[in-house]
mmCIF file of C-alpha atoms in Angstrom:
data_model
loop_
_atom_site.group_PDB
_atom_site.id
_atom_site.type_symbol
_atom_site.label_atom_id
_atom_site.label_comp_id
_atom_site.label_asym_id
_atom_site.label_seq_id
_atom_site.Cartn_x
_atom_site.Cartn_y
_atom_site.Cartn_z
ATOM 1 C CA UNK A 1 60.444 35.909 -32.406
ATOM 2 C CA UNK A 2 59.744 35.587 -28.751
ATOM 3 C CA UNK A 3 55.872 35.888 -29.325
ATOM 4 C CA UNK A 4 56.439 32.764 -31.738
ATOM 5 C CA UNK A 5 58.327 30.809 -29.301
ATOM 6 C CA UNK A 6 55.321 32.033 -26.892
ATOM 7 C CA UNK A 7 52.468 30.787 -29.098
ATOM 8 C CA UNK A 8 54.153 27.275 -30.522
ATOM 9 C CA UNK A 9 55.000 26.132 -26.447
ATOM 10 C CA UNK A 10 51.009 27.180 -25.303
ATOM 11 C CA UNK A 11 49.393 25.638 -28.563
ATOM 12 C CA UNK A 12 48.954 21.864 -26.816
ATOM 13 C CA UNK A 13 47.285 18.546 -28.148
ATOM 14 C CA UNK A 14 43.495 17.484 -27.288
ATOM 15 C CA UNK A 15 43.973 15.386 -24.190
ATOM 16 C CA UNK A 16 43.880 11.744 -24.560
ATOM 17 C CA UNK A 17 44.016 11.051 -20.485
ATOM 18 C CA UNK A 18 41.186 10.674 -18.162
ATOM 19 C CA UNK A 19 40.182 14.311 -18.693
ATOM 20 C CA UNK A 20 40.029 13.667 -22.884
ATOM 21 C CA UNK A 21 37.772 10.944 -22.025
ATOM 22 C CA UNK A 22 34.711 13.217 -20.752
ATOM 23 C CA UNK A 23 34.699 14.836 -24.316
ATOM 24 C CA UNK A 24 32.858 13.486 -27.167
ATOM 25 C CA UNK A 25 35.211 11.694 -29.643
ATOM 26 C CA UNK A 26 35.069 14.705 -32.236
ATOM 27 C CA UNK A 27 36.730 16.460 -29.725
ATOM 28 C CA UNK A 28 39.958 14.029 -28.980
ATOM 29 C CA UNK A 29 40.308 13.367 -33.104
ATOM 30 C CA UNK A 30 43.445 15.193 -34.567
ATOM 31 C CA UNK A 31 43.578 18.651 -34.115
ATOM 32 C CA UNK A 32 45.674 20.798 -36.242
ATOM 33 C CA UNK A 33 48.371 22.181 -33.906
ATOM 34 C CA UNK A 34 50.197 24.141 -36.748
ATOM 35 C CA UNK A 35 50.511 27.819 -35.986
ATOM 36 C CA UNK A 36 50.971 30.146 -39.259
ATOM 37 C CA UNK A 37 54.537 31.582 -39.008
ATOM 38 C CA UNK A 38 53.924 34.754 -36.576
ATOM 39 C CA UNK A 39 54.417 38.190 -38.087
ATOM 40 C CA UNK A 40 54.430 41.104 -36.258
ATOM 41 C CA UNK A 41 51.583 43.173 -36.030
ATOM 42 C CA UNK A 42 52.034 46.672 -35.912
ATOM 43 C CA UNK A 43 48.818 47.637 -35.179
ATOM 44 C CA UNK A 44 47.692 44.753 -32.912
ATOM 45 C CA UNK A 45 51.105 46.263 -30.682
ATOM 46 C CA UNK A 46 49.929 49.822 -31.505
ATOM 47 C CA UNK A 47 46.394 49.105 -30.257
ATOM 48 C CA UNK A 48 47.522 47.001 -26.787
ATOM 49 C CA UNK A 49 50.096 49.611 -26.042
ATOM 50 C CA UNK A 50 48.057 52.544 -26.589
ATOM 51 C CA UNK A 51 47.963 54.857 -23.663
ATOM 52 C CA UNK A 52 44.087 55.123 -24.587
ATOM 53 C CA UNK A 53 43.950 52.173 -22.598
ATOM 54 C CA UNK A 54 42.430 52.544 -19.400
ATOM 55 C CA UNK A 55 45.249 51.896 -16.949
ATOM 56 C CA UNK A 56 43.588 49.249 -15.352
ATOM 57 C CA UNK A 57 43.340 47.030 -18.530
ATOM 58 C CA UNK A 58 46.818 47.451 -19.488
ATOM 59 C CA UNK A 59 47.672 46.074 -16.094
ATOM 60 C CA UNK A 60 45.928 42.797 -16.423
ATOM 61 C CA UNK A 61 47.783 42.150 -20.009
ATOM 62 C CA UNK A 62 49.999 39.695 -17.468
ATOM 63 C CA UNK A 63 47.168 37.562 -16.800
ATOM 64 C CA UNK A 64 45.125 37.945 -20.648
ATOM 65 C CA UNK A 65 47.681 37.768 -23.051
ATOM 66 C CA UNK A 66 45.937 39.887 -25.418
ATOM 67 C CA UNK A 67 48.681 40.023 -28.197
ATOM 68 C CA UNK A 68 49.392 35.953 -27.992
ATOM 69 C CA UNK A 69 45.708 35.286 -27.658
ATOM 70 C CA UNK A 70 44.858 37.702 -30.506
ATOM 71 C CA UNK A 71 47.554 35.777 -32.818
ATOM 72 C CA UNK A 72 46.176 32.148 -31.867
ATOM 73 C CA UNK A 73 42.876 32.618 -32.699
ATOM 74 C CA UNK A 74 43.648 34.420 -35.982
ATOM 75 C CA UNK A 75 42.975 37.815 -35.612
ATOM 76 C CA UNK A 76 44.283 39.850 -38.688
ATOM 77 C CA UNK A 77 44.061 43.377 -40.861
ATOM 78 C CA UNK A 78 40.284 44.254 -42.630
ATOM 79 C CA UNK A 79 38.533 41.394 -40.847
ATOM 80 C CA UNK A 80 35.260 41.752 -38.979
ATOM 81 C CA UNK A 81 34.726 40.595 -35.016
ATOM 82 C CA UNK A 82 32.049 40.355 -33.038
ATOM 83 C CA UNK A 83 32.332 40.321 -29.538
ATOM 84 C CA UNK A 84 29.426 38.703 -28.072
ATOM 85 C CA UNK A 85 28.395 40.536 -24.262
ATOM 86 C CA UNK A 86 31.801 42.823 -24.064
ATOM 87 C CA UNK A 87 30.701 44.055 -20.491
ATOM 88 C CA UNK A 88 31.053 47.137 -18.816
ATOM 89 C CA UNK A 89 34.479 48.326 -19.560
ATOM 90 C CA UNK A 90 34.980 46.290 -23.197
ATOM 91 C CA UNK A 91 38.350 45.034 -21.759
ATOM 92 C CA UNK A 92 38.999 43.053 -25.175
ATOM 93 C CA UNK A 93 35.928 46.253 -26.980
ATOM 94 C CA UNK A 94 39.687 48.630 -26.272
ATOM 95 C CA UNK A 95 41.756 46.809 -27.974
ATOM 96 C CA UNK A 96 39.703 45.570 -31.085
ATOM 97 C CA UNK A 97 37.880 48.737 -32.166
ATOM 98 C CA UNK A 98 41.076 50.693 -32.755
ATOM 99 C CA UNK A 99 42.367 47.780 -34.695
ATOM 100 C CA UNK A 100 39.347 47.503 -36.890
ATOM 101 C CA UNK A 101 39.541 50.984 -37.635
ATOM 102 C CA UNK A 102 43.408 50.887 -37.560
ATOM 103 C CA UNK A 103 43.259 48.289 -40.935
ATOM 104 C CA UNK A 104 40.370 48.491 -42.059
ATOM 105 C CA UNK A 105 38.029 46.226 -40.404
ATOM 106 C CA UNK A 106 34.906 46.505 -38.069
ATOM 107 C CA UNK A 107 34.288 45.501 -34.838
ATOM 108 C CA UNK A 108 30.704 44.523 -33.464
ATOM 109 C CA UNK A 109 29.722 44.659 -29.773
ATOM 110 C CA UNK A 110 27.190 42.100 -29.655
ATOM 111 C CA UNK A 111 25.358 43.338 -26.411
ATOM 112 C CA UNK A 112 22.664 40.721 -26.083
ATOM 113 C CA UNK A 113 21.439 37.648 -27.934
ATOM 114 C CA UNK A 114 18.970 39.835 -30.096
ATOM 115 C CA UNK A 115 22.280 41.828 -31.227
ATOM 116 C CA UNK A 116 23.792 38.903 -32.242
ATOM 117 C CA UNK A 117 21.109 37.448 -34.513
ATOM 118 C CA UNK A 118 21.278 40.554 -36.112
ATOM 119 C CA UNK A 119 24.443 40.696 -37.560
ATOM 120 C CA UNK A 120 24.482 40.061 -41.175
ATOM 121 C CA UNK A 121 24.897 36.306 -41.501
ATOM 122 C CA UNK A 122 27.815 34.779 -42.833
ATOM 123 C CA UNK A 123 29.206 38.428 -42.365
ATOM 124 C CA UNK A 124 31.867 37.510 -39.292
ATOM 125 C CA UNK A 125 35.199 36.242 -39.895
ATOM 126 C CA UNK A 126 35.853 36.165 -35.891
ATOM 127 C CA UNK A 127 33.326 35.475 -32.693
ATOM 128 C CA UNK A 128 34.879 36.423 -29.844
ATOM 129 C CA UNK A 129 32.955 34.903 -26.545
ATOM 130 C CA UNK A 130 35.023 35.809 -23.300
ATOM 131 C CA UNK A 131 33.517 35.081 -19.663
ATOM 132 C CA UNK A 132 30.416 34.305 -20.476
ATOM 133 C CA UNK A 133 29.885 30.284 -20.706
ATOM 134 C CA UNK A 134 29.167 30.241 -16.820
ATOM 135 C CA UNK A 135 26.078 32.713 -17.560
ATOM 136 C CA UNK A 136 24.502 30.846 -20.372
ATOM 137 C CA UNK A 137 24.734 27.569 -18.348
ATOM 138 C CA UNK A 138 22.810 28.906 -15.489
ATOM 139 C CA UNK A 139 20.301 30.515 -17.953
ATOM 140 C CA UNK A 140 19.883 27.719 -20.525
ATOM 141 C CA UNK A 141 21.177 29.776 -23.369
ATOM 142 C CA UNK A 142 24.348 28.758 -24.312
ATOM 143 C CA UNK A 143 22.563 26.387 -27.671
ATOM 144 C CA UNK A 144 20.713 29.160 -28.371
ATOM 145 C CA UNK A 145 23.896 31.752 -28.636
ATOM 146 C CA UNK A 146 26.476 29.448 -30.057
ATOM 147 C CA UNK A 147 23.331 29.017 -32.888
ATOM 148 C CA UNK A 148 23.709 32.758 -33.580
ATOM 149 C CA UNK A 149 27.569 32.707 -33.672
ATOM 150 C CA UNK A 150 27.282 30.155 -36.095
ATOM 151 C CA UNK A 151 24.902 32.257 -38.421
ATOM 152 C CA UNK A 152 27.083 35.361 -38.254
ATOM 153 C CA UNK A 153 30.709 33.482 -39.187
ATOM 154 C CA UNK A 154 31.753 33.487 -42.805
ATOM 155 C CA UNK A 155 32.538 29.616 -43.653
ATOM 156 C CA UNK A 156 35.632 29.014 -42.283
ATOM 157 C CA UNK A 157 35.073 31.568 -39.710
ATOM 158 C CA UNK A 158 36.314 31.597 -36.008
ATOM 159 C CA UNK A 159 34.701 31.012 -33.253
ATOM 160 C CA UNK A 160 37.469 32.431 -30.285
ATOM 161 C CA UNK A 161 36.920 31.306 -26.557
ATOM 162 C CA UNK A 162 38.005 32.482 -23.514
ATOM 163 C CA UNK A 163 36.761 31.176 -20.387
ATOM 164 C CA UNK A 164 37.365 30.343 -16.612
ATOM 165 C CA UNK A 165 37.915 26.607 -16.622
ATOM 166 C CA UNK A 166 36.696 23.888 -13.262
ATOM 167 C CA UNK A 167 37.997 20.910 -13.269
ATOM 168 C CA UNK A 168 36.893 18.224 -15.753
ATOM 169 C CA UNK A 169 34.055 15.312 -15.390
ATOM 170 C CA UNK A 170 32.159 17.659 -13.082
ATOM 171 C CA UNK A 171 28.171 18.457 -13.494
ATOM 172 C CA UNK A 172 28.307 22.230 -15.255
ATOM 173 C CA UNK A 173 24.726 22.867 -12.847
ATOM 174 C CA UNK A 174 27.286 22.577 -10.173
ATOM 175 C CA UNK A 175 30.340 24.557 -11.366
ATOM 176 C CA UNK A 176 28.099 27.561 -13.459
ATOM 177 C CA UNK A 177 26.961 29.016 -10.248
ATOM 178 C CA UNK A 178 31.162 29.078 -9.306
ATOM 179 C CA UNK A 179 31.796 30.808 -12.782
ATOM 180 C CA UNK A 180 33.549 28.329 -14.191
ATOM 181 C CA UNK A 181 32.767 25.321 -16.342
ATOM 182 C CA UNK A 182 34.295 22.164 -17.629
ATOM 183 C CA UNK A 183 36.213 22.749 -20.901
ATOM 184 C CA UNK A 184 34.388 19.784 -22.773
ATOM 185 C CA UNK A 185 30.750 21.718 -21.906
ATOM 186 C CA UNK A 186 32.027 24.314 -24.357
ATOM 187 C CA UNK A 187 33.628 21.932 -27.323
ATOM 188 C CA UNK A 188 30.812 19.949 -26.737
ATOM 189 C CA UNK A 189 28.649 23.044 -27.217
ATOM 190 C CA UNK A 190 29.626 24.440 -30.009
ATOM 191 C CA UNK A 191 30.037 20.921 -31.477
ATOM 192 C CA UNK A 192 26.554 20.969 -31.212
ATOM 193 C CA UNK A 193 25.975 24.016 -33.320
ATOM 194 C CA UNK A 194 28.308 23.407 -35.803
ATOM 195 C CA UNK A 195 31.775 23.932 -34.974
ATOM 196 C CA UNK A 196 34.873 21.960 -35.021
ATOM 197 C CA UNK A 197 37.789 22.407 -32.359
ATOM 198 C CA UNK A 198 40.539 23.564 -34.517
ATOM 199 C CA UNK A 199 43.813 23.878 -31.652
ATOM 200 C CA UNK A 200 43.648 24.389 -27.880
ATOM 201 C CA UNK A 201 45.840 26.477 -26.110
ATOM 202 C CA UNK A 202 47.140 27.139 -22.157
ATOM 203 C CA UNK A 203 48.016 30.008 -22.854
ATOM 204 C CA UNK A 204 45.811 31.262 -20.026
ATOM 205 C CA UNK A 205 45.908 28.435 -17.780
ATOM 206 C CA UNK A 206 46.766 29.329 -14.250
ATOM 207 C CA UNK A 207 48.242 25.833 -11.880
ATOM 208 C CA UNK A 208 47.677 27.923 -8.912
ATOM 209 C CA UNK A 209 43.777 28.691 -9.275
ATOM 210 C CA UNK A 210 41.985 25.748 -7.391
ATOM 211 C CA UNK A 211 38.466 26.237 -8.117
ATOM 212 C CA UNK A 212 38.336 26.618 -3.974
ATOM 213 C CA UNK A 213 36.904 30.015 -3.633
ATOM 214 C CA UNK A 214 34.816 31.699 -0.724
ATOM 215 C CA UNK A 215 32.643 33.897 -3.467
ATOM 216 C CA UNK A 216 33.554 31.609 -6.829
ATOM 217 C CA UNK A 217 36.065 33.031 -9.633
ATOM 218 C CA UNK A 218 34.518 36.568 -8.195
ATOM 219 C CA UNK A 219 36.821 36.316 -5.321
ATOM 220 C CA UNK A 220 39.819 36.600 -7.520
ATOM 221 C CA UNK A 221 41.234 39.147 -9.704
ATOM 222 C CA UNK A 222 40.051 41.633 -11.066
ATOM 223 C CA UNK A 223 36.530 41.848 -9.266
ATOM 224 C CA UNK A 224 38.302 40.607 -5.864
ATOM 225 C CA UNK A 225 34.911 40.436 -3.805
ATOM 226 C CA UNK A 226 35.562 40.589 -0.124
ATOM 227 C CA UNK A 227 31.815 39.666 1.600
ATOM 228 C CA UNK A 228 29.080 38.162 0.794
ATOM 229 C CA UNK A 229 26.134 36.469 2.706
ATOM 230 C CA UNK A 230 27.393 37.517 6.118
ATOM 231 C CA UNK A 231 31.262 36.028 5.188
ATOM 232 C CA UNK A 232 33.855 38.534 5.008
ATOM 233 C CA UNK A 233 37.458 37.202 3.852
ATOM 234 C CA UNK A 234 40.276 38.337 6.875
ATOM 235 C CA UNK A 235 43.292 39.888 5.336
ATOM 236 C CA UNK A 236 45.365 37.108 5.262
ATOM 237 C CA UNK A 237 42.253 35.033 3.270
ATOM 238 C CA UNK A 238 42.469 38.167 0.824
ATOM 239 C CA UNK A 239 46.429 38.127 0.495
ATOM 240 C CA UNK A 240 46.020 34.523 -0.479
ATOM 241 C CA UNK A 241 43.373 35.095 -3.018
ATOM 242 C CA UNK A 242 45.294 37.808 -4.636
ATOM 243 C CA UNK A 243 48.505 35.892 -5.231
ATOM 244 C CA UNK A 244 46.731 33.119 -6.960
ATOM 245 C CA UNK A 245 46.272 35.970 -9.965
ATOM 246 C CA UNK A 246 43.338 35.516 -12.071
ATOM 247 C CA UNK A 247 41.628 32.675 -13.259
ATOM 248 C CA UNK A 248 42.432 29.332 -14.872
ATOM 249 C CA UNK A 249 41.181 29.389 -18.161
ATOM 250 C CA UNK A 250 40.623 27.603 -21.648
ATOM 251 C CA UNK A 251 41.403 29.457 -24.646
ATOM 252 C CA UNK A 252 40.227 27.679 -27.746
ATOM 253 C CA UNK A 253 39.921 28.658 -31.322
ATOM 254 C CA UNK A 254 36.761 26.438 -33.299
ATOM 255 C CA UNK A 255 35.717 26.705 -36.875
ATOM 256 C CA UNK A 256 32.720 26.894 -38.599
ATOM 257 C CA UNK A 257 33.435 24.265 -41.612
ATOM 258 C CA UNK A 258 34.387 25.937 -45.333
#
């Protein structure tokens, strides 16, 4: 019960301020906002409890939400997820392959673009794409990636985002190098390739993070860089970074169309 009390208060509407207005107009049409009636998931609990879990994860559950993101974007038993560029660690890879093989599913580490395009297509009933928009920016690749989602998802298939959010109506050359980018580059993106914007969610949205970082989103939780080009934060600099917690981010769950 408190999970679903959790997930109907984060679940917003699209913006229709100044922010809304930098989005395309696909993106500020009705959104469906309804949230299937939450049902516990013993394995989902099982798998973000287990003591398998490297320490350090389970720690950061605070700031990722795993079980309330999980349940928004529609994780559930015998489906298949890719996770496009898990990292090193696989902090959502620990969570996801015990599932699968908890109920009956399968979980895909996407590790690179070629990786992706070779999934089966129309094999995917979730994409997961977590901290990586900022990357594909800088590179150029983000088109080219979202393409490949689209390919692998089943119609009707999700397309799950997590991602460190700057402010809107800024220029994503300026923010990518920061690690963040504006949420409307991403709808916008995947727009492009296919998707609709089914809900939005602040779930993981985080007042105190500013954007105003020595080192970019790096400078906060978890990689918590302390020097870099000669600067090196003073104690008190890196006691004011850590309270802000981790990042601000967007958490949105897109379609591709049935």
């Amino acid at each position: 019960m408190r999970l679903a009390l959790i997930l109907a208060a984060a679940v917003v509407a699209v913006p229709v301020a100044a922010e809304a207005q930098a989005m395309p107009r696909q993106a500020r049409s009705a959104v469906s906002m309804a949230m299937p009636e939450y049902q516990a998931d013993a394995a989902l609990r099982a798998a973000i409890e287990s003591t398998a879990r490297p320490a350090a994860d389970r720690a950061r559950d605070v700031f990722r939400h795993p079980e309330e993101a999980l349940t928004f974007w529609g994780l559930s038993p015998a489906t298949t997820v890719v996770e496009i560029q898990p990292g090193n660690g696989g902090w959502w890879t620990a969570i996801l392959r015990p599932y699968a093989q908890a109920t009956g599913g399968r979980y895909v580490a996407a590790d690179d673009l070629a990786a992706l395009e070779a999934v089966e297509p129309g094999s995917a009933d979730m994409v997961l794409i977590a901290r990586a928009f900022h990357n594909w920016a800088r590179q150029g690749r983000t088109d080219a990636v979202l393409a490949a989602a689209y390919r692998a998802l089943k119609p009707g298939g999700v397309l799950a985002v997590e991602q460190h959010r700057s402010a809107e109506g800024l220029n994503v050359a300026d923010t990518a190098p920061t690690g963040y980018v504006p949420e409307s580059y991403v709808i916008q993106s995947a727009q492009r390739a296919g998707f609709t914007l089914d809900a939005r969610s602040e779930l993981n949205a985080n007042p105190k993070d500013d954007r105003d970082h020595a080192f970019g989103v790096w400078t906060l939780p978890p990689v918590r860089r302390d020097s870099q080009d000669g600067r090196t934060l003073s104690a008190a600099e890196r006691a004011a970074y850590d309270a802000i917690g981790e990042s601000d981010r967007m958490t949105l769950r897109l379609r591709k169309p049935a």
